[in-house]
Coordinates of C-alpha atoms in Angstrom, one line a residue:
M1 CA 0.0 0.0 0.0
A2 CA 1.2 3.5 -0.7
G3 CA 2.2 5.6 2.3
R4 CA 2.0 9.2 3.1
M5 CA 2.7 12.0 0.6
V6 CA 6.2 13.4 0.7
F7 CA 5.6 16.7 -1.3
D8 CA 4.8 20.0 0.3
A9 CA 1.2 20.6 -0.9
A10 CA -1.2 20.4 2.0
E11 CA -4.2 19.6 -0.1
P12 CA -4.6 17.7 -3.5
A13 CA -5.1 20.0 -6.4
K14 CA -8.7 20.9 -7.2
G15 CA -10.3 22.6 -10.1
D16 CA -13.5 22.4 -12.3
F17 CA -12.6 18.7 -13.0
G18 CA -12.5 17.3 -9.4
T19 CA -9.8 16.2 -7.1
L20 CA -6.6 15.5 -9.0
P21 CA -4.1 12.8 -7.8
E22 CA -0.7 13.7 -6.6
W23 CA 2.4 11.4 -6.4
D24 CA 3.1 9.3 -3.3
L25 CA 6.9 8.8 -3.7
T26 CA 7.2 6.7 -0.5
D27 CA 7.6 3.6 -2.6
L28 CA 11.0 5.0 -3.5
Y29 CA 12.0 6.7 -0.1
P30 CA 10.0 7.8 2.9
A31 CA 11.3 11.4 2.8
P32 CA 14.1 13.5 1.3
D33 CA 16.0 13.4 4.5
S34 CA 15.2 9.7 5.3
P35 CA 17.9 7.4 6.8
E36 CA 17.0 4.9 3.9
L37 CA 18.1 7.4 1.3
T38 CA 21.3 8.2 3.2
A39 CA 22.0 4.5 3.6
D40 CA 21.5 3.8 -0.1
I41 CA 23.9 6.5 -1.1
E42 CA 26.5 5.0 1.2
A43 CA 25.7 1.5 -0.1
L44 CA 26.1 2.7 -3.7
D45 CA 29.6 4.0 -3.0
G46 CA 30.6 0.7 -1.5
Q47 CA 29.1 -1.4 -4.3
V48 CA 30.9 0.7 -7.0
R49 CA 34.2 0.3 -5.2
D50 CA 33.8 -3.4 -4.7
F51 CA 32.8 -3.9 -8.3
A52 CA 35.8 -2.0 -9.7
A53 CA 38.1 -3.9 -7.3
S54 CA 36.7 -7.3 -8.4
Y55 CA 36.5 -6.9 -12.1
Q56 CA 38.6 -4.0 -13.5
G57 CA 41.3 -5.5 -15.8
K58 CA 39.8 -9.0 -15.6
L59 CA 36.7 -9.0 -17.9
A60 CA 38.3 -10.9 -20.8
E61 CA 39.4 -13.7 -18.4
L62 CA 36.0 -14.3 -16.8
T63 CA 34.3 -17.7 -17.2
P64 CA 30.6 -17.6 -18.4
A65 CA 29.4 -18.1 -14.8
Q66 CA 31.7 -15.4 -13.5
M67 CA 30.6 -13.0 -16.3
L68 CA 26.9 -13.6 -15.4
A69 CA 27.7 -12.8 -11.7
C70 CA 29.6 -9.6 -12.9
I71 CA 26.6 -8.4 -15.0
E72 CA 24.2 -9.0 -12.2
A73 CA 26.3 -7.1 -9.8
Y74 CA 26.5 -4.2 -12.3
Q75 CA 22.7 -4.4 -12.7
Q76 CA 22.3 -4.0 -8.9
I77 CA 24.4 -0.8 -9.0
D78 CA 22.3 0.5 -11.8
I79 CA 19.1 -0.2 -9.8
L80 CA 20.4 1.6 -6.7
A81 CA 21.6 4.7 -8.6
G82 CA 18.4 4.7 -10.6
R83 CA 16.2 4.6 -7.5
I84 CA 18.1 7.5 -5.8
M85 CA 18.1 9.7 -8.9
S86 CA 14.5 8.8 -9.8
Y87 CA 13.3 10.0 -6.3
V88 CA 15.1 13.3 -6.3
G89 CA 14.3 13.9 -9.9
L90 CA 10.6 13.3 -9.5
R91 CA 10.5 15.6 -6.4
Y92 CA 12.4 18.3 -8.5
Y93 CA 9.9 18.0 -11.4
Q94 CA 7.0 18.6 -9.0
N95 CA 8.5 22.0 -8.3
T96 CA 11.5 23.0 -10.3
T97 CA 11.5 26.5 -8.8
D98 CA 12.0 25.1 -5.2
P99 CA 15.7 25.8 -4.4
V100 CA 15.8 23.0 -1.8
R101 CA 14.6 20.4 -4.3
A102 CA 16.9 21.9 -7.0
K103 CA 19.9 21.8 -4.7
Q104 CA 19.3 18.2 -3.6
M105 CA 19.0 17.0 -7.2
G106 CA 22.1 19.0 -8.3
D107 CA 24.1 17.8 -5.4
L108 CA 23.2 14.2 -5.8
Q109 CA 23.7 14.4 -9.6
G110 CA 27.2 15.6 -9.0
K111 CA 27.9 13.1 -6.1
I112 CA 26.7 10.1 -8.0
T113 CA 28.6 11.1 -11.2
D114 CA 31.7 11.3 -9.1
M115 CA 30.9 8.1 -7.2
T116 CA 30.3 6.1 -10.4
T117 CA 33.4 7.2 -12.2
P118 CA 35.2 3.9 -11.3
L119 CA 32.6 2.2 -13.5
V120 CA 33.7 3.9 -16.7
F121 CA 36.1 1.0 -17.3
F122 CA 33.3 -1.5 -17.7
S123 CA 32.0 -0.7 -21.2
L124 CA 35.4 0.3 -22.4
E125 CA 37.1 -2.9 -21.3
F126 CA 34.1 -5.0 -22.3
N127 CA 34.3 -3.7 -25.9
R128 CA 38.0 -4.8 -26.0
I129 CA 37.1 -8.5 -25.4
P130 CA 38.0 -10.4 -28.5
D131 CA 35.0 -11.4 -30.6
A132 CA 35.7 -15.1 -30.3
T133 CA 35.8 -14.9 -26.5
Y134 CA 32.7 -12.7 -26.4
Q135 CA 30.7 -15.2 -28.5
A136 CA 31.9 -18.2 -26.4
V137 CA 31.0 -16.6 -23.1
F138 CA 27.6 -15.3 -24.2
T139 CA 26.5 -18.5 -25.8
A140 CA 27.5 -20.9 -22.9
P141 CA 24.6 -22.6 -21.1
D142 CA 25.8 -21.3 -17.7
G143 CA 26.6 -17.8 -18.9
P144 CA 24.9 -14.5 -19.5
A145 CA 23.2 -15.4 -22.8
R146 CA 19.9 -13.5 -21.9
Y147 CA 21.9 -10.3 -21.6
K148 CA 23.5 -10.6 -25.0
P149 CA 21.2 -8.0 -26.7
V150 CA 22.3 -5.4 -24.2
F151 CA 26.0 -6.1 -24.9
D152 CA 25.5 -6.4 -28.7
R153 CA 24.3 -2.8 -28.6
M154 CA 27.2 -1.8 -26.4
R155 CA 29.7 -3.4 -28.8
A156 CA 28.1 -1.5 -31.7
M157 CA 29.7 1.5 -30.1
R158 CA 33.2 0.0 -30.4
P159 CA 34.2 2.0 -33.6
H160 CA 33.3 5.2 -31.7
Q161 CA 34.9 4.4 -28.3
L162 CA 37.7 6.7 -27.0
S163 CA 40.6 6.0 -24.7
D164 CA 39.8 5.1 -21.1
E165 CA 41.2 8.4 -19.9
L166 CA 39.1 10.4 -22.3
E167 CA 35.9 8.4 -21.5
Q168 CA 36.5 9.1 -17.8
F169 CA 37.0 12.8 -18.5
L170 CA 33.7 13.0 -20.4
H171 CA 31.9 11.2 -17.6
D172 CA 33.2 13.5 -15.0
N173 CA 32.7 16.6 -17.1
S174 CA 29.0 15.7 -18.0
V175 CA 27.7 17.3 -14.8
V176 CA 29.0 20.8 -15.9
G177 CA 28.4 20.1 -19.6
A178 CA 25.1 19.0 -21.2
A179 CA 23.5 18.3 -17.8
A180 CA 24.1 21.8 -16.6
W181 CA 22.7 23.3 -19.8
N182 CA 19.7 21.0 -19.6
R183 CA 19.0 22.2 -16.1
L184 CA 19.4 25.9 -17.1
F185 CA 16.8 25.3 -19.8
D186 CA 14.4 23.5 -17.4
E187 CA 14.6 26.1 -14.7
T188 CA 14.4 29.0 -17.2
T189 CA 11.2 27.6 -18.9
A190 CA 9.6 26.7 -15.6
A191 CA 10.1 30.3 -14.3
L192 CA 8.7 32.1 -17.4
T193 CA 5.5 34.0 -16.9
F194 CA 3.2 35.4 -19.6
D195 CA 0.9 38.4 -19.5
V196 CA -2.3 37.4 -21.2
D197 CA -4.8 40.4 -21.1
G198 CA -3.4 41.5 -17.8
E199 CA -3.4 38.0 -16.2
T200 CA -0.1 36.4 -15.3
M201 CA 0.2 32.8 -16.4
G202 CA 2.8 30.0 -16.5
M203 CA 3.9 28.4 -19.8
E204 CA 1.7 25.3 -19.6
A205 CA -1.5 27.3 -19.0
T206 CA -0.5 29.8 -21.8
L207 CA 0.2 27.1 -24.3
N208 CA -3.2 25.6 -23.4
L209 CA -4.9 28.8 -24.6
L210 CA -3.8 27.8 -28.2
S211 CA -6.6 25.3 -28.2
D212 CA -9.2 27.6 -26.6
H213 CA -12.6 27.9 -28.3
D214 CA -12.4 31.7 -28.1
R215 CA -10.3 32.9 -31.0
S216 CA -9.3 36.1 -29.3
R217 CA -8.0 34.1 -26.3
R218 CA -6.0 31.9 -28.7
E219 CA -4.5 35.0 -30.3
A220 CA -3.7 36.6 -26.9
G221 CA -2.0 33.4 -25.7
A222 CA 0.1 33.2 -28.9
R223 CA 1.1 36.8 -28.8
A224 CA 2.1 36.5 -25.1
L225 CA 4.2 33.4 -25.9
A226 CA 5.9 35.3 -28.8
T227 CA 6.6 38.3 -26.6
V228 CA 8.3 36.3 -23.9
F229 CA 10.1 33.9 -26.2
T230 CA 11.5 36.8 -28.2
A231 CA 12.7 38.5 -25.0
N232 CA 14.6 35.3 -24.1
V233 CA 15.6 34.1 -27.5
G234 CA 19.3 35.1 -26.9
L235 CA 19.6 32.8 -23.9
F236 CA 17.9 29.9 -25.8
A237 CA 20.1 30.4 -28.8
R238 CA 23.1 30.3 -26.5
I239 CA 21.9 27.0 -25.0
H240 CA 21.4 25.4 -28.4
N241 CA 24.6 26.7 -29.8
T242 CA 26.6 25.3 -26.9
L243 CA 24.9 21.9 -26.8
A244 CA 25.1 21.5 -30.6
K245 CA 28.8 22.4 -30.6
E246 CA 29.5 20.2 -27.6
K247 CA 27.8 17.3 -29.4
A248 CA 29.8 18.1 -32.6
I249 CA 33.1 18.0 -30.7
E250 CA 32.3 14.6 -29.1
D251 CA 31.0 13.2 -32.4
K252 CA 34.2 14.3 -34.1
W253 CA 36.3 12.5 -31.5
R254 CA 34.1 9.4 -31.7
K255 CA 34.2 9.5 -35.5
M256 CA 30.4 9.5 -35.8
P257 CA 29.4 9.9 -39.5
T258 CA 26.5 12.2 -38.8
P259 CA 25.0 14.0 -35.8
Q260 CA 22.1 11.6 -35.8
H261 CA 24.1 8.4 -35.9
G262 CA 24.5 8.1 -32.1
R263 CA 20.7 8.3 -31.6
H264 CA 20.2 5.6 -34.3
L265 CA 22.8 3.4 -32.5
S266 CA 21.1 3.8 -29.1
N267 CA 17.7 3.2 -30.7
H268 CA 19.0 0.0 -32.3
V269 CA 17.6 1.1 -35.6
E270 CA 19.3 1.4 -39.0
P271 CA 19.8 4.9 -40.5
E272 CA 18.1 3.8 -43.7
V273 CA 14.9 2.8 -41.8
V274 CA 14.7 6.3 -40.3
E275 CA 15.4 7.9 -43.6
A276 CA 12.6 5.8 -45.2
L277 CA 10.3 7.1 -42.5
R278 CA 11.4 10.7 -42.9
N279 CA 11.1 10.6 -46.7
A280 CA 7.6 9.0 -46.6
V281 CA 6.3 11.6 -44.3
T282 CA 7.8 14.7 -46.0
A283 CA 6.5 13.4 -49.3
A284 CA 3.0 13.1 -47.7
Y285 CA 2.9 16.7 -46.4
P286 CA 0.6 17.8 -49.2
R287 CA -1.7 14.8 -48.7
L288 CA -1.9 15.2 -45.0
S289 CA -1.2 18.5 -43.2
H290 CA -1.6 20.8 -46.2
R291 CA -4.9 19.1 -47.2
Y292 CA -6.2 19.0 -43.6
Y293 CA -5.5 22.6 -42.7
A294 CA -7.1 23.8 -45.9
L295 CA -10.2 21.9 -44.8
K296 CA -10.0 23.3 -41.4
A297 CA -9.8 26.9 -42.7
R298 CA -13.2 26.3 -44.4
W299 CA -14.7 25.0 -41.2
L300 CA -13.5 28.0 -39.3
G301 CA -14.9 30.3 -42.1
L302 CA -11.4 31.7 -42.8
D303 CA -9.5 32.3 -46.1
R304 CA -6.2 32.1 -44.2
L305 CA -5.2 30.4 -40.9
Q306 CA -3.1 32.1 -38.3
V307 CA -0.7 30.1 -36.1
W308 CA -3.2 30.3 -33.2
D309 CA -5.8 28.5 -35.3
R310 CA -3.7 25.4 -35.8
N311 CA -5.0 23.6 -32.8
A312 CA -8.3 25.4 -32.6
P313 CA -11.4 23.3 -31.7
L314 CA -14.0 23.1 -34.4
P315 CA -16.9 25.6 -34.3
T316 CA -19.3 22.7 -33.8
D317 CA -17.3 21.3 -30.9
S318 CA -19.1 22.6 -27.8
P319 CA -16.6 23.7 -25.1
R320 CA -16.7 21.2 -22.2
L321 CA -14.4 20.4 -19.4
I322 CA -14.0 16.7 -18.7
D323 CA -13.6 16.0 -15.0
W324 CA -11.0 13.6 -13.7
P325 CA -13.4 10.7 -12.9
E326 CA -14.8 10.8 -16.4
A327 CA -11.3 10.9 -17.9
Q328 CA -10.3 7.9 -15.9
A329 CA -13.4 6.0 -16.8
T330 CA -13.1 6.8 -20.5
V331 CA -9.5 5.5 -20.7
M332 CA -10.0 2.5 -18.4
D333 CA -13.1 1.4 -20.3
A334 CA -11.2 1.6 -23.6
Y335 CA -8.3 -0.4 -22.1
R336 CA -10.7 -3.0 -20.6
G337 CA -12.4 -3.4 -24.0
F338 CA -9.2 -4.5 -25.5
S339 CA -8.1 -6.7 -22.7
P340 CA -9.0 -7.0 -19.0
E341 CA -5.3 -7.6 -18.3
L342 CA -4.4 -4.2 -19.8
A343 CA -6.9 -2.5 -17.4
D344 CA -5.6 -4.4 -14.4
L345 CA -2.1 -3.2 -15.2
A346 CA -3.3 0.4 -15.4
Q347 CA -5.5 0.5 -12.3
P348 CA -2.8 0.9 -9.7
F349 CA -1.7 4.2 -11.3
F350 CA -5.0 5.7 -10.1
D351 CA -5.2 3.8 -6.8
K352 CA -1.7 4.1 -5.4
G353 CA -0.5 7.6 -6.0
W354 CA 1.4 6.9 -9.2
I355 CA 0.0 9.9 -11.1
D356 CA 0.6 13.6 -10.4
A357 CA -2.0 15.4 -12.5
G358 CA -2.6 19.0 -11.3
V359 CA -1.2 22.2 -12.8
K360 CA 0.9 23.8 -10.1
P361 CA 3.4 26.7 -9.9
G362 CA 7.0 25.5 -10.8
K363 CA 5.8 22.1 -11.9
A364 CA 7.5 20.7 -15.1
P365 CA 5.4 21.4 -18.2
G366 CA 4.1 18.7 -20.5
A367 CA 3.7 15.0 -19.5
F368 CA 5.8 11.9 -19.1
A369 CA 5.9 8.4 -17.6
H370 CA 9.1 7.8 -15.6
P371 CA 9.9 4.1 -15.3
T372 CA 12.1 4.7 -12.2
V373 CA 13.6 1.2 -11.6
T374 CA 12.3 -2.3 -12.3
T375 CA 12.2 -3.1 -8.5
A376 CA 9.7 -0.3 -8.0
H377 CA 7.1 1.0 -10.6
P378 CA 6.6 3.9 -13.0
Y379 CA 5.2 7.4 -12.1
I380 CA 3.2 9.5 -14.5
L381 CA 3.3 13.3 -14.6
L382 CA 0.4 15.2 -16.3
N383 CA -0.7 18.8 -16.4
Y384 CA -4.4 18.1 -16.6
L385 CA -6.7 20.9 -17.7
G386 CA -9.8 19.0 -18.6
K387 CA -9.5 19.2 -22.4
P388 CA -10.3 16.2 -24.7
R389 CA -6.6 16.2 -25.6
D390 CA -5.7 15.9 -21.9
V391 CA -7.8 12.7 -21.9
M392 CA -5.7 11.4 -24.8
T393 CA -2.6 12.4 -23.0
L394 CA -3.7 10.3 -20.0
A395 CA -4.3 7.4 -22.4
H396 CA -0.9 7.9 -23.9
E397 CA 1.1 8.2 -20.7
L398 CA -0.8 5.3 -19.1
G399 CA 0.3 3.2 -22.1
H400 CA 3.9 4.0 -21.3
G401 CA 3.3 3.1 -17.7
V402 CA 1.8 -0.3 -18.6
H403 CA 4.6 -0.9 -21.1
Q404 CA 7.2 -0.1 -18.4
R405 CA 5.5 -2.4 -15.9
L406 CA 5.4 -5.3 -18.4
A407 CA 9.0 -4.8 -19.5
A408 CA 10.2 -4.7 -15.9
G409 CA 10.2 -8.5 -15.8
Q410 CA 13.3 -8.4 -18.1
G411 CA 15.4 -6.8 -15.3
E412 CA 17.0 -3.4 -15.2
L413 CA 19.4 -3.8 -18.1
L414 CA 17.0 -5.4 -20.6
A415 CA 13.8 -3.5 -19.6
S416 CA 14.7 -0.2 -21.4
T417 CA 13.0 -0.1 -24.7
P418 CA 14.6 1.6 -27.7
L419 CA 12.9 4.8 -28.5
T420 CA 11.6 3.4 -31.8
L421 CA 9.5 0.9 -29.8
A422 CA 9.0 3.0 -26.7
E423 CA 6.0 4.8 -28.1
T424 CA 4.1 1.6 -29.1
A425 CA 1.9 1.1 -26.1
S426 CA 1.4 4.8 -25.6
V427 CA 0.1 5.5 -29.1
F428 CA -1.8 2.2 -29.1
G429 CA -3.5 3.3 -25.8
E430 CA -4.6 6.6 -27.5
M431 CA -5.9 4.7 -30.5
L432 CA -8.0 2.3 -28.3
T433 CA -9.4 5.4 -26.4
F434 CA -10.2 7.2 -29.7
R435 CA -11.9 4.2 -31.3
A436 CA -14.0 3.5 -28.2
L437 CA -15.1 7.1 -28.1
L438 CA -15.9 7.1 -31.9
A439 CA -17.9 3.9 -31.7
R440 CA -20.3 5.4 -29.1
T441 CA -20.6 8.8 -30.7
T442 CA -23.8 9.1 -32.8
D443 CA -24.1 12.9 -33.1
P444 CA -22.6 14.0 -36.5
A445 CA -21.1 17.2 -35.1
Q446 CA -19.4 15.4 -32.2
K447 CA -18.2 12.7 -34.5
K448 CA -16.7 15.3 -36.8
A449 CA -15.0 17.0 -33.9
L450 CA -13.6 13.6 -32.6
L451 CA -12.3 12.6 -36.0
A452 CA -10.7 16.1 -36.5
G453 CA -9.1 15.9 -33.1
K454 CA -7.6 12.5 -33.9
V455 CA -6.3 13.7 -37.3
E456 CA -4.7 16.7 -35.6
D457 CA -3.1 14.5 -33.0
M458 CA -1.7 12.2 -35.7
I459 CA -0.5 15.2 -37.7
N460 CA 1.2 16.6 -34.5
T461 CA 2.7 13.1 -33.9
V462 CA 3.8 12.3 -37.4
V463 CA 4.1 15.4 -39.5
R464 CA 5.1 17.8 -36.8
Q465 CA 7.7 15.5 -35.2
I466 CA 9.3 14.7 -38.5
A467 CA 9.4 18.5 -39.2
F468 CA 11.1 18.9 -35.8
Y469 CA 13.6 16.2 -36.7
D470 CA 14.3 18.0 -40.0
F471 CA 14.7 21.3 -38.0
E472 CA 17.3 19.6 -35.7
C473 CA 19.2 18.1 -38.7
R474 CA 19.4 21.5 -40.3
L475 CA 20.3 23.3 -37.0
H476 CA 23.2 20.9 -36.3
A477 CA 24.4 21.1 -40.0
A478 CA 24.3 24.9 -39.8
R479 CA 26.1 25.0 -36.4
A480 CA 28.9 22.9 -38.0
E481 CA 29.6 26.0 -40.2
G482 CA 29.8 28.4 -37.2
E483 CA 28.0 30.2 -34.4
L484 CA 24.3 30.7 -35.1
T485 CA 22.5 34.0 -34.3
P486 CA 19.0 33.9 -33.0
D487 CA 17.9 35.1 -36.5
D488 CA 19.7 32.1 -38.1
I489 CA 17.8 29.6 -35.9
N490 CA 14.6 31.5 -36.4
A491 CA 15.0 31.3 -40.2
L492 CA 15.6 27.5 -40.1
W493 CA 12.4 27.2 -37.9
M494 CA 10.3 29.2 -40.4
Q495 CA 11.6 27.2 -43.4
I496 CA 10.3 24.0 -41.7
Q497 CA 7.0 25.6 -40.8
H498 CA 6.3 26.7 -44.4
E499 CA 7.2 23.2 -45.7
S500 CA 5.2 21.2 -43.1
L501 CA 2.1 23.3 -42.4
G502 CA 1.4 24.3 -46.0
P503 CA 0.3 27.4 -47.9
V504 CA -2.9 28.2 -46.0
F505 CA -1.0 29.7 -43.0
D506 CA 0.1 33.2 -42.2
Y507 CA 2.7 33.7 -39.4
M508 CA 2.6 36.5 -36.8
P509 CA 5.7 38.3 -35.8
G510 CA 7.4 36.4 -33.0
Y511 CA 6.3 32.9 -34.2
E512 CA 9.8 32.4 -35.5
T513 CA 11.0 32.0 -31.9
F514 CA 8.6 29.1 -31.0
W515 CA 11.5 26.6 -31.3
T516 CA 12.8 27.9 -28.0
Y517 CA 10.5 26.1 -25.6
I518 CA 10.6 22.5 -27.1
P519 CA 12.5 20.4 -24.5
H520 CA 13.4 17.5 -26.8
F521 CA 15.9 19.5 -28.8
V522 CA 17.8 20.2 -25.5
H523 CA 17.3 16.9 -23.5
S524 CA 17.3 14.3 -26.3
P525 CA 18.7 15.4 -29.6
F526 CA 16.9 13.7 -32.5
Y527 CA 14.5 11.9 -30.2
V528 CA 11.5 13.2 -31.9
Y529 CA 11.4 10.8 -34.9
A530 CA 10.6 8.1 -32.4
Y531 CA 7.1 9.6 -32.1
A532 CA 6.5 9.3 -35.8
F533 CA 8.0 5.8 -35.8
G534 CA 5.7 4.8 -33.0
D535 CA 2.6 6.3 -34.7
G536 CA 3.3 4.6 -38.0
L537 CA 4.0 1.3 -36.2
V538 CA 0.8 1.5 -34.2
N539 CA -1.3 2.3 -37.2
A540 CA 0.0 -0.8 -38.9
L541 CA -0.5 -2.8 -35.7
Y542 CA -4.0 -1.5 -35.3
A543 CA -4.8 -2.5 -38.9
A544 CA -3.7 -6.0 -38.1
Y545 CA -5.9 -6.0 -34.9
E546 CA -8.9 -4.8 -36.9
D547 CA -8.3 -7.4 -39.6
G548 CA -8.6 -10.1 -36.8
L549 CA -5.0 -11.3 -36.7
P550 CA -5.2 -14.5 -34.6
D551 CA -4.0 -14.2 -30.9
F552 CA -3.4 -10.5 -31.4
Q553 CA -3.6 -9.6 -27.7
Q554 CA -1.2 -12.3 -26.7
K555 CA 1.3 -11.2 -29.4
Y556 CA 0.9 -7.6 -28.3
F557 CA 1.7 -8.4 -24.7
D558 CA 4.7 -10.4 -25.8
L559 CA 6.0 -7.4 -27.7
L560 CA 5.6 -5.2 -24.6
R561 CA 7.1 -7.7 -22.2
A562 CA 10.2 -8.0 -24.4
G563 CA 11.4 -4.5 -23.4
G564 CA 14.8 -4.0 -25.1
S565 CA 15.6 -7.7 -25.4
R566 CA 14.8 -8.1 -29.1
H567 CA 15.3 -6.1 -32.3
H568 CA 12.3 -4.3 -33.8
S569 CA 12.4 -6.6 -36.9
E570 CA 12.0 -9.7 -34.6
L571 CA 9.2 -8.1 -32.6
L572 CA 7.2 -7.1 -35.6
A573 CA 7.5 -10.4 -37.5
P574 CA 4.6 -12.1 -35.7
F575 CA 2.3 -9.4 -37.0
G576 CA 3.6 -9.7 -40.5
L577 CA 5.2 -6.3 -40.5
D578 CA 8.6 -5.0 -41.6
A579 CA 9.8 -1.5 -40.8
S580 CA 12.5 -1.6 -43.4
D581 CA 9.9 -1.8 -46.2
P582 CA 8.9 1.6 -47.4
A583 CA 5.3 0.3 -47.9
F584 CA 5.1 -0.2 -44.2
W585 CA 5.3 3.6 -43.6
D586 CA 2.8 4.3 -46.4
K587 CA 0.4 1.9 -44.8
G588 CA 0.5 4.0 -41.6
L589 CA 0.2 7.3 -43.4
S590 CA -2.8 5.9 -45.4
M591 CA -4.7 5.5 -42.2
I592 CA -4.4 9.2 -41.6
E593 CA -5.5 9.9 -45.1
G594 CA -8.5 7.6 -44.6
L595 CA -9.6 9.7 -41.6
I596 CA -9.3 12.9 -43.6
D597 CA -11.4 11.2 -46.3
Q598 CA -14.1 10.5 -43.6
L599 CA -14.0 14.1 -42.6
E600 CA -14.4 15.3 -46.2
A601 CA -17.3 12.9 -46.6
L602 CA -19.0 14.5 -43.6
E603 CA -18.9 17.8 -45.5
D604 CA -21.2 16.4 -48.2

């Protein structure tokens, strides 16, 4: 059972949508000053020292049984460090402007980085094990065969590995390198305030205005965002310049052929597969986003769309706040309709304090599901404002949480899913929720609004994320030629907007700075194509489900339970799917086209 709350809020958040849940982090530690946390920090230090003393310089000589013991000891260290940093990180994300929480996270981040420096030898030395020895040890019956996928991926980095001394320097320096710039970005965005018609608002609430029914409120929100982003664009340009240059320097030393290559390696996906996805989507811009937004302009009675109209609700879509109990019931009913097991896996998130849903000052914007460690459970962060899209966000993040729970059975090293597959359960959860809502909707206006909302979500997931990926590719290529001014980055952003959104849009002054607030560019360069990969994959999976593929539910759960233990080609084979086939991506895009066809048919 979950214990007492450890955060500072005296009462759960309330609004027009009922009592919203808050995290109970006591499953990780009882309190930020608890003896258990202090003891684990001390234990981690001892485990790291013992591990280094036992194994450094000896990896190539270990028997299969000894190698298995070595890997399992390493995994225990990973779990302990992950538990500590998950706890202080989640507390920090609840209130990034609290100096006490920020200090504890910063201090422990530095301390654990220093403490784990003796582990740097492990991957470096491991990658020097001769191939014949590696194969013999990892195929022996009493050896670590089940961990082979993890170490196959590690050994894929061998061509890009530096000397032990340089790798140790990069490890030690990370806390004042990318991690420090990431933290500056987080704290800056969390502290931004926006003046909307005399009302001071945080970024999440201001961004939420862009989907308001009142066009004047949408415009006011967009202009407030533009004003503040423009005032801060110099700082954000500095952050991006520094991180892109830091990455370029490290990539040069590692002999990475492209800025994207490291991401593809970590995702265990071939560059040509990502390129096939990118090319299929960009070629489909006219058939998808350009076509849809022209249709939307007609619905809104406009010749031209402004940027604040992109996510506008339809005129027929009556404004309605969805309270938390209804949101929960909607998603859980959809999950249960697919499989009672899926609903059973999702239920504890609501019952045991695994969701933090309210919008609060200083809270990290957006939404995420944090897996923490496999010996605990995931936690979900939302900023719930009662919009239909917020219900879909709940379905999405709950999918991540269920996926993380199922994959936890693989153990810490194998549970982590490559980004290309990490969006599978989340997007599938959204699709289940959408289809359930569509099936019970009989009113034509509501059906149209629901279809349009889903098309917009898919465009935001596929078209917009591939556009973001292109923006990153161009930004890193341009940075390789020299320092980028804010105007340089703004120009790249606007090129991408014109290409992806189409000819029906006009752009207000200041929109050129809207790249500044997107955290993925800072935290996880080139991450964003994973969203499009996941959406295309789920569209193809859902088509197989609708076609009645035998034992679909069992095959789906097997895919989720696999975590990072198998390659995407192996996981998709039972469904008759192959991501290296360009037709695979066209199949997913054709589902979006089909929904736009349905919307056009409703016009007649």
